[in-house]
XYZ file of N, CA, C and O in Angstrom:
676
model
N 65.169 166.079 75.430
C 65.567 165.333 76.608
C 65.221 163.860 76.419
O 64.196 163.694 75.758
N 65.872 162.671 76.869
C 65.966 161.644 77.421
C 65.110 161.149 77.151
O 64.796 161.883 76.214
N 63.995 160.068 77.197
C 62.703 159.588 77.978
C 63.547 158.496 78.324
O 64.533 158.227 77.638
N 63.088 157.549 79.802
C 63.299 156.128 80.225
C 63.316 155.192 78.551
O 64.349 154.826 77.992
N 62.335 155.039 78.188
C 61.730 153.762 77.195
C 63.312 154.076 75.912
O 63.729 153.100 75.289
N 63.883 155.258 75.738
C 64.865 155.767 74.668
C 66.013 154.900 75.065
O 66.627 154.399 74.123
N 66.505 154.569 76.501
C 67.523 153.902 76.835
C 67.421 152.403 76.532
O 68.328 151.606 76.290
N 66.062 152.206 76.604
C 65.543 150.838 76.035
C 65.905 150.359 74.717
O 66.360 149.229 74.536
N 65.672 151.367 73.614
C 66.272 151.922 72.179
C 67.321 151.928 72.243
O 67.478 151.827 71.027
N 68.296 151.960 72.610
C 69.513 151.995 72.950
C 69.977 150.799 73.142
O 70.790 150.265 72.388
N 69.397 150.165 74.387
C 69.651 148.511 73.813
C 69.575 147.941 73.194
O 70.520 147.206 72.906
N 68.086 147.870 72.391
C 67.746 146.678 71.080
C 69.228 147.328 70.156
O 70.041 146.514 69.715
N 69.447 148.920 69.935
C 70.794 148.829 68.942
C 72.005 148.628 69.450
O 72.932 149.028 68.746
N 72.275 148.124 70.467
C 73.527 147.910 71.145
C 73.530 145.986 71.036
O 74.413 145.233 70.625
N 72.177 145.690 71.585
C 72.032 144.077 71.186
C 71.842 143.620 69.931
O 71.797 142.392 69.845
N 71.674 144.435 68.602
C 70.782 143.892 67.734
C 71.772 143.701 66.648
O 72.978 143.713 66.893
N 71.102 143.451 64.959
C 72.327 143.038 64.096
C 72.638 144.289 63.094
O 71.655 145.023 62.995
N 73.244 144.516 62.682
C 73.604 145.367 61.843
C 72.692 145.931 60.750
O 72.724 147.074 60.293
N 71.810 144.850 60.385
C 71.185 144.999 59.189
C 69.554 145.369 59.523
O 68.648 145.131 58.723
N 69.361 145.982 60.826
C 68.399 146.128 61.462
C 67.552 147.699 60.750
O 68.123 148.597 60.132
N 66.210 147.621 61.062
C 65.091 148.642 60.307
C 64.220 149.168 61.760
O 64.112 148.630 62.862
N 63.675 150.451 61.213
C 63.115 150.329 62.408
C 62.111 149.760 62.568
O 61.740 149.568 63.726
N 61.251 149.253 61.371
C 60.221 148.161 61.850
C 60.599 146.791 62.235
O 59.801 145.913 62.564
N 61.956 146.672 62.164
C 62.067 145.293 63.240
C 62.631 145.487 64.176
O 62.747 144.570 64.990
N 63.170 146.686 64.412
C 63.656 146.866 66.099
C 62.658 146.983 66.764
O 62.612 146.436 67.865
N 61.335 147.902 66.166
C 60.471 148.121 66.862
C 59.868 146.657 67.326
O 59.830 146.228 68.479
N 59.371 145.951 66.033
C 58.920 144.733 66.403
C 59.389 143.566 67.495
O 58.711 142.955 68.320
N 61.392 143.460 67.055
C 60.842 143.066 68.303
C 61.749 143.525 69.460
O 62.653 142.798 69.871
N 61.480 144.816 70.012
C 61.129 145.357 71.221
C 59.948 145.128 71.875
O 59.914 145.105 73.105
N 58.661 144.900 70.979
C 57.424 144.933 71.289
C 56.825 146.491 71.035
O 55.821 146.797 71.677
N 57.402 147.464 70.135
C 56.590 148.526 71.053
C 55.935 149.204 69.416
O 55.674 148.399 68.522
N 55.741 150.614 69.207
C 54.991 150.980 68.080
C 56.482 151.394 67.200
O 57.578 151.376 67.759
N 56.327 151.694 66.009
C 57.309 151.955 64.759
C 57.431 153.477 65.146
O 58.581 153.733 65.503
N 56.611 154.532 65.180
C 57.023 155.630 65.538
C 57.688 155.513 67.349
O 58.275 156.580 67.529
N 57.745 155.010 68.104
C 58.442 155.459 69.323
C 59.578 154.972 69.045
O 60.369 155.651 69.700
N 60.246 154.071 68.369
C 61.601 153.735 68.191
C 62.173 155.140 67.002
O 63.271 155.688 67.103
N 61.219 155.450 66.044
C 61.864 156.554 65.470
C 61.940 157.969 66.375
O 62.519 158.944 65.896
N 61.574 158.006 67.170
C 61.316 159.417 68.047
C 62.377 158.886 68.725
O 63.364 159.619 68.656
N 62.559 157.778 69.422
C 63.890 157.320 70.448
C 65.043 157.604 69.578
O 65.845 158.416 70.039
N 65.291 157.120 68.447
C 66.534 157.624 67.616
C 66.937 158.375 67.426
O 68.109 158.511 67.777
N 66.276 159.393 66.746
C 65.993 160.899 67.171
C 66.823 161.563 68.342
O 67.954 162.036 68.238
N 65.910 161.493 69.661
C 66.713 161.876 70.511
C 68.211 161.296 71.004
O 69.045 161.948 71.633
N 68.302 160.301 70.685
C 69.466 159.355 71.135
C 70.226 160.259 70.152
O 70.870 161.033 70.860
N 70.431 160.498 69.006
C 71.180 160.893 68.171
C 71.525 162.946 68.639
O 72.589 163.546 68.491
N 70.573 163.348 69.032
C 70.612 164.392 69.550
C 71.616 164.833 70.691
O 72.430 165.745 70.840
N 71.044 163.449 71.625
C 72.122 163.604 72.930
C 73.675 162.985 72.684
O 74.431 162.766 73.630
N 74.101 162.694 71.033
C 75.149 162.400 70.872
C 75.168 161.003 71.230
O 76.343 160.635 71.236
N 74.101 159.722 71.640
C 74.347 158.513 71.736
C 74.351 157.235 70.609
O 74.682 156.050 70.639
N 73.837 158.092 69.685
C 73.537 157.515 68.264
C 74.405 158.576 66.908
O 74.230 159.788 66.780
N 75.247 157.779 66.106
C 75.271 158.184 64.926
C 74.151 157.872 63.579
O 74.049 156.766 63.048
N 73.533 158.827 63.265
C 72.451 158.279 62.282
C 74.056 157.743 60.809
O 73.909 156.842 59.983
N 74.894 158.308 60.893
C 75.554 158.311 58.904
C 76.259 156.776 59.164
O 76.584 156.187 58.133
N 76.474 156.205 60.231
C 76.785 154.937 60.739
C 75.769 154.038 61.116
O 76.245 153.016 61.610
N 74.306 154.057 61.046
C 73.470 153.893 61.851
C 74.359 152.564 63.099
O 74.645 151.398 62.824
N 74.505 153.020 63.921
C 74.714 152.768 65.130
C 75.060 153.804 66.140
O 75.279 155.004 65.975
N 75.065 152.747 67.728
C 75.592 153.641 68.977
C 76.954 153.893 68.814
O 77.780 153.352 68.080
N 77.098 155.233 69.998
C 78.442 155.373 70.057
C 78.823 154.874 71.255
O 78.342 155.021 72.378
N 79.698 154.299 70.882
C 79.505 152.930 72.408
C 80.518 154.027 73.437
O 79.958 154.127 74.528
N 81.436 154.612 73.405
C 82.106 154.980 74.126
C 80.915 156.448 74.979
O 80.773 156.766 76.159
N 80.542 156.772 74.215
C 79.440 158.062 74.616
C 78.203 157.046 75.462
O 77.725 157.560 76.473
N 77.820 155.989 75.165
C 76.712 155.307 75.686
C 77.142 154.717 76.858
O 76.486 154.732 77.900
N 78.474 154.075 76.691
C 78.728 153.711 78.141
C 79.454 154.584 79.026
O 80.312 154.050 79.729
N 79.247 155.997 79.137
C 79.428 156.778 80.054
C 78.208 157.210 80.562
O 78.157 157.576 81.737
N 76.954 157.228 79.669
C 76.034 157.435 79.713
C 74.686 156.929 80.516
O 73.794 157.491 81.152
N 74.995 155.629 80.166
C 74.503 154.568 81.595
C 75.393 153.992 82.289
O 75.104 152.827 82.558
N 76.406 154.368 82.701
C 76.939 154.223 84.052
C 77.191 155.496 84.750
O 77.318 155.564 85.973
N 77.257 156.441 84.002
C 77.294 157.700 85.244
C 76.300 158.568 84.914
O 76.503 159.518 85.669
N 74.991 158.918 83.996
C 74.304 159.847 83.809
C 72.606 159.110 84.107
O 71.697 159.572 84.796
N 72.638 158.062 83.445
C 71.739 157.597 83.872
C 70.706 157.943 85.110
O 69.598 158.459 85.254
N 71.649 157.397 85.843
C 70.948 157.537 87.615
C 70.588 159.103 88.327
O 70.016 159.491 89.345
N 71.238 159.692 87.229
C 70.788 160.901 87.630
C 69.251 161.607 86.809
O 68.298 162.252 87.245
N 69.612 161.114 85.504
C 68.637 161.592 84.660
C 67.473 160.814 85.048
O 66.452 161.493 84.938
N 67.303 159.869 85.379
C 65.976 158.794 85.574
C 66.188 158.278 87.064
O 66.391 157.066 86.990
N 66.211 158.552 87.910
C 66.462 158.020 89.074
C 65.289 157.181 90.028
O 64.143 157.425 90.407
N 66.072 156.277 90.154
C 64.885 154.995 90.516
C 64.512 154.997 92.449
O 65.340 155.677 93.055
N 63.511 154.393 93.287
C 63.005 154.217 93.886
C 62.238 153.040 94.390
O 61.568 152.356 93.616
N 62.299 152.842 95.388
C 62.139 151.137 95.545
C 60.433 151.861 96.251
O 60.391 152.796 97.051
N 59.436 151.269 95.800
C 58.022 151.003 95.425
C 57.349 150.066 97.016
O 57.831 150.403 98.097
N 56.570 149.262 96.992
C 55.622 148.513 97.635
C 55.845 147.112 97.252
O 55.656 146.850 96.064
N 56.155 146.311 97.912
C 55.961 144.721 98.164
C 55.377 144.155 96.429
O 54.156 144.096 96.291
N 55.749 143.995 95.916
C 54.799 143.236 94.635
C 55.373 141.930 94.127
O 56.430 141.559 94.638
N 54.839 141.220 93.231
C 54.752 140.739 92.719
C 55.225 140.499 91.588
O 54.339 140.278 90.762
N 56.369 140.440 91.150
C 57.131 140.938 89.048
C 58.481 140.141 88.981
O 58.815 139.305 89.821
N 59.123 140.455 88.018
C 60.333 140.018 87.164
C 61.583 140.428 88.048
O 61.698 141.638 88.243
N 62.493 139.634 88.585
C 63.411 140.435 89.469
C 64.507 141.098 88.381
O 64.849 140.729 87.257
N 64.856 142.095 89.109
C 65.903 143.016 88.020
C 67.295 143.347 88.836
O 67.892 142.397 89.341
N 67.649 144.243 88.927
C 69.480 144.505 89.557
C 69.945 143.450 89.999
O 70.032 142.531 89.185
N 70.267 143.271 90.997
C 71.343 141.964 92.035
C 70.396 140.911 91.118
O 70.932 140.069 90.398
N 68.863 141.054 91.226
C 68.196 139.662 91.113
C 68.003 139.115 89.753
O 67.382 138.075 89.535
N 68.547 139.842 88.861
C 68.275 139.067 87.713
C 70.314 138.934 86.612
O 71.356 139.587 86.560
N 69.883 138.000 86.162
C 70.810 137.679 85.717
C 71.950 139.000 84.668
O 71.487 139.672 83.746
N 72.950 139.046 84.988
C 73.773 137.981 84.702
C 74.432 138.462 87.172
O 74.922 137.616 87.919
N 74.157 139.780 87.515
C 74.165 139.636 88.670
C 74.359 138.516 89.647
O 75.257 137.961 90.279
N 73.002 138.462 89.441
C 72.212 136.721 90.374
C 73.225 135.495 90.490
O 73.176 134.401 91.053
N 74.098 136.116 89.762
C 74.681 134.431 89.413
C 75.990 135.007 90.373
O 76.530 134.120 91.034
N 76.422 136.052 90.487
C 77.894 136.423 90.476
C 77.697 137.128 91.905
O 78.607 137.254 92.725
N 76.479 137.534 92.073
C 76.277 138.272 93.825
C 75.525 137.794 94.520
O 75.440 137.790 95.748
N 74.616 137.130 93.345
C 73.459 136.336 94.531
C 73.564 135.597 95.776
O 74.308 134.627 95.925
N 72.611 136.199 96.886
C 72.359 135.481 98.267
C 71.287 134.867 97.977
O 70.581 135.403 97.123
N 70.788 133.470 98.625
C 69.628 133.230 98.548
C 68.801 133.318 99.265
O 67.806 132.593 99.290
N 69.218 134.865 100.508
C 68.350 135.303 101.087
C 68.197 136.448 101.043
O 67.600 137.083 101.913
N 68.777 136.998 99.878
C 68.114 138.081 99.169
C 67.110 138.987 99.017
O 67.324 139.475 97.907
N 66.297 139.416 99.403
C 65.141 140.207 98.812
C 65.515 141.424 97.403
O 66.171 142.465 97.432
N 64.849 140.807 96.363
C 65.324 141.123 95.296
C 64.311 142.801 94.604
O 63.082 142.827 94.532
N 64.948 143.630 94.321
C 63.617 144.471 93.402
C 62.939 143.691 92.454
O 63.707 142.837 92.011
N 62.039 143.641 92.057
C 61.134 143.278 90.471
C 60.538 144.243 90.035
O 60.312 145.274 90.669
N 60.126 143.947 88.578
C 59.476 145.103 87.822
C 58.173 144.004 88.073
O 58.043 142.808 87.812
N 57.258 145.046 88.729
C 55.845 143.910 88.742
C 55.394 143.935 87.643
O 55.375 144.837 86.806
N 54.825 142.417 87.620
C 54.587 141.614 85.978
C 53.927 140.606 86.627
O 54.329 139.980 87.608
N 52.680 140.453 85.912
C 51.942 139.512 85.970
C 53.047 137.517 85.913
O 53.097 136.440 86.507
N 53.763 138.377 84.574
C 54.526 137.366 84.125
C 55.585 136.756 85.365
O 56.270 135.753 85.166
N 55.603 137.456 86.560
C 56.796 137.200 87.253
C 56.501 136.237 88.499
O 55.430 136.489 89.050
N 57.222 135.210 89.038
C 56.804 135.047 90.195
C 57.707 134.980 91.383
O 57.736 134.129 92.272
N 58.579 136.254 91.189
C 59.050 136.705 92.832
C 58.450 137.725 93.638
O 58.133 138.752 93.037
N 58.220 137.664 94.897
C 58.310 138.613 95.360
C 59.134 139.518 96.084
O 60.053 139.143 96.812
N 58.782 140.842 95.873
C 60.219 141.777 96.179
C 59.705 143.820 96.203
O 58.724 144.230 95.583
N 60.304 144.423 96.744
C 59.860 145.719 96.554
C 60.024 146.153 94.847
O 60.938 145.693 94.162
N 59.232 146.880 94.436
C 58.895 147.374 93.047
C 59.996 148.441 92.854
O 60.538 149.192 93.665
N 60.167 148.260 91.435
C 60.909 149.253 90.667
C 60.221 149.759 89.533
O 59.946 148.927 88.668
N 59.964 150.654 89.388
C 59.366 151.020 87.571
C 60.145 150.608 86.547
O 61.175 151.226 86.820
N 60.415 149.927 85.439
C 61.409 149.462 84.485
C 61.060 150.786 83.743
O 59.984 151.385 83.727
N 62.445 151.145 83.026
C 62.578 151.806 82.113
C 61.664 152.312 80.954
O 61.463 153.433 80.487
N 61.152 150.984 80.645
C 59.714 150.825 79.912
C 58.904 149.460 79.779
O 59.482 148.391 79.582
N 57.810 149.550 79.876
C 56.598 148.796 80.475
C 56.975 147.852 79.506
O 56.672 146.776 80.020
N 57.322 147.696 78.717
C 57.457 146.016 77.444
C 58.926 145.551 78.334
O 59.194 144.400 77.990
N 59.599 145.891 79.004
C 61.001 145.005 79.688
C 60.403 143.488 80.226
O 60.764 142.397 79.786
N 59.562 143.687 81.115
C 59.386 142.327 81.559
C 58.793 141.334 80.212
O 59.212 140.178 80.282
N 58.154 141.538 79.365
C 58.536 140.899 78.309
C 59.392 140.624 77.819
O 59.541 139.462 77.440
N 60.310 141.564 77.620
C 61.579 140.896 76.784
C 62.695 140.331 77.806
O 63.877 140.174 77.498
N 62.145 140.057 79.047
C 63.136 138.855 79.742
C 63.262 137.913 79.115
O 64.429 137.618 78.855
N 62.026 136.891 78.512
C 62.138 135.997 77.331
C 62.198 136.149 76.084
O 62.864 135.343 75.434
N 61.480 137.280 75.396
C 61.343 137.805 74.006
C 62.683 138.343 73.872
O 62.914 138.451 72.667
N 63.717 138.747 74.602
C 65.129 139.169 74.122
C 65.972 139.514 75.224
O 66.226 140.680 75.527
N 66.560 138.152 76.037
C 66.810 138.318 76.925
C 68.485 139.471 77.038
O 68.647 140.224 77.999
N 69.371 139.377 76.056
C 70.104 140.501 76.101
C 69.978 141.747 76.338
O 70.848 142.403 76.911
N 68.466 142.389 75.768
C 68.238 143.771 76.469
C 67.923 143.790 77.465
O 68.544 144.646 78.097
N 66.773 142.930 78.401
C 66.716 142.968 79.430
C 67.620 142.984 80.512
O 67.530 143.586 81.582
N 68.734 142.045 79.973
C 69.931 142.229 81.224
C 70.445 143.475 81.499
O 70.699 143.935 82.613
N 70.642 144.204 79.991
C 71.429 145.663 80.431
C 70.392 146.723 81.061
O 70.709 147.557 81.910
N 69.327 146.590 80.610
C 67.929 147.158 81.830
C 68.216 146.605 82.954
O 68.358 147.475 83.813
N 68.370 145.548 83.356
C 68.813 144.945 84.926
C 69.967 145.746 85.423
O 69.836 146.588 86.312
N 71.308 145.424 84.730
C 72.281 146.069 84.736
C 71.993 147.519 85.074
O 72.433 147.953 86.139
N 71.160 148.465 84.114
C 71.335 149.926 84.448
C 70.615 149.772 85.741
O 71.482 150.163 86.522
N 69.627 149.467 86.437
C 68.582 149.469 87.359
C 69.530 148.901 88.382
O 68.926 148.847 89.453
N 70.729 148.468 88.497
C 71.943 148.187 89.730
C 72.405 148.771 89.613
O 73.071 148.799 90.648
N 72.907 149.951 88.676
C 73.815 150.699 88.260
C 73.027 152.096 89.471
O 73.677 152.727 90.305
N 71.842 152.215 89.255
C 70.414 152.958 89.442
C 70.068 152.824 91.031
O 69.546 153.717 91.698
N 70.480 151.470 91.536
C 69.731 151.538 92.875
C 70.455 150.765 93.536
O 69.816 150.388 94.519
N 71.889 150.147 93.494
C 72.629 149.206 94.076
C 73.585 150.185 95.124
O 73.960 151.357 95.088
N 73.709 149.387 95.784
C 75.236 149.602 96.820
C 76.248 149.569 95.849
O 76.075 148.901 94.830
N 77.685 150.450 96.105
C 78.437 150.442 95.796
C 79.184 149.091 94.748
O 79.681 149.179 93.625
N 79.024 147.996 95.566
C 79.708 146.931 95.118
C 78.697 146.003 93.895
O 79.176 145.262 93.037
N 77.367 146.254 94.077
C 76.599 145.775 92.960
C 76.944 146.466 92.173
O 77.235 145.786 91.189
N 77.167 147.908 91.919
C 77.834 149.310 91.191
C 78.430 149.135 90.132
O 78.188 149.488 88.978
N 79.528 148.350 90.760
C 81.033 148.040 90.285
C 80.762 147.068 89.899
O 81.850 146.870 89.358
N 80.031 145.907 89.603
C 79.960 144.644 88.817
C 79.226 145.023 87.680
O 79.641 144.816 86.540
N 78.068 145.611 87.956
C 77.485 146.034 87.002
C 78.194 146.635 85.989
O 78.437 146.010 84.957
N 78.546 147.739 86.149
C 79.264 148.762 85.849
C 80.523 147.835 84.554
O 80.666 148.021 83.345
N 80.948 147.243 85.132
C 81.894 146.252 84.461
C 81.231 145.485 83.308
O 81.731 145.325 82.194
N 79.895 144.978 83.773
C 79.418 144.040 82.612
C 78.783 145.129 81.691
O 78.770 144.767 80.515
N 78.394 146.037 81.855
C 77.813 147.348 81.081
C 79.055 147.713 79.916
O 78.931 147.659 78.692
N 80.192 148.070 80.642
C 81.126 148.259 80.209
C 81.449 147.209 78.848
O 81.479 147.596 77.680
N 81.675 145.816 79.308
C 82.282 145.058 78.506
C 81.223 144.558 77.335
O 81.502 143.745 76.454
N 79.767 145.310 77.539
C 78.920 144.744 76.539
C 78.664 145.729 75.505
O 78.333 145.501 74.342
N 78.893 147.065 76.172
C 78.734 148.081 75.236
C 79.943 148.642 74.419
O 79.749 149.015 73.261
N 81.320 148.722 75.045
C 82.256 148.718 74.362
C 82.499 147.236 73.274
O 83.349 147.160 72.386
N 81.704 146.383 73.575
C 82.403 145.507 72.087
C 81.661 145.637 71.130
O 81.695 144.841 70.192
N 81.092 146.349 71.159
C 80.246 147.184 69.156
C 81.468 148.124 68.844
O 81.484 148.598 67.708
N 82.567 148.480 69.758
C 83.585 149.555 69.382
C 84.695 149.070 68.318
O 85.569 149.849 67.939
């Protein structure tokens, strides 16, 4: 099965370059060399990864976080905190739905300074890689609107998910 942090894995190889190892995906994801090989693993299991191509299968992945996702990991809005804003509130959203009277989710992070009701991120290194690699983080934003939005955040999302994961196709 699944874990949250595997969909994360899924991004660095959906964002990353071709000529990628797993000690530098791992690296820079931030996380250890064996959890990116255990994430591959399963990714490849659930049919989201070809290992004889090493890459995603973008057409299997983007059905995957836009309609399975939210079921398999299903998110919950938390307590007042302090963190990184994510769905509507973080980019590329923010720019295209944003109110600026908003109350936004965040993944609480020291690093962050909005406040907003809490979301758990996918995996605890995301609010890092808002700056350390801001492409994965968006599609973590992205799935987490995909995850906890109204309809119409849904459908934007849904679209930019779409158009980022189908162009590895």
């Amino acid at each position: 099965m699944l874990r949250p942090a595997d969909t994360v894995v899924l991004f660095g190889l959906v964002c990353g370059h071709d000529d990628w190892t797993l000690r530098s995906l791992a690296s820079r994801l931030g996380v250890a060399h064996p959890k990116v090989q255990r994430a591959i693993a399963r990714l490849g299991a659930a049919g989201l990864y070809d290992s004889e191509r090493r890459g995603v299968i973008p057409h299997a992945a983007d059905e995957f976080v836009i309609h399975a996702l939210k079921f398999l990991h299903p998110i919950s809005e938390g307590p007042l905190a302090r963190g990184v804003p994510t769905a509507w509130g973080a980019e590329p959203l923010v720019s295209e739905l944003g109110d600026p009277d908003d109350v936004v989710p965040v993944w609480p992070s020291a690093l962050g300074s909005v406040r907003g009701p809490s979301i758990e991120p996918l995996d605890p290194v995301l609010p890092t890689l808002v700056s350390a690699w801001p492409a994965v983080a968006e599609l973590a934003a992205l799935s987490d609107a995909l995850r906890i939005g109204d309809r119409r955040t849904r459908d934007a999302a849904a679209e930019h998910v779409h158009r980022r994961l189908l162009a590895r196709a």
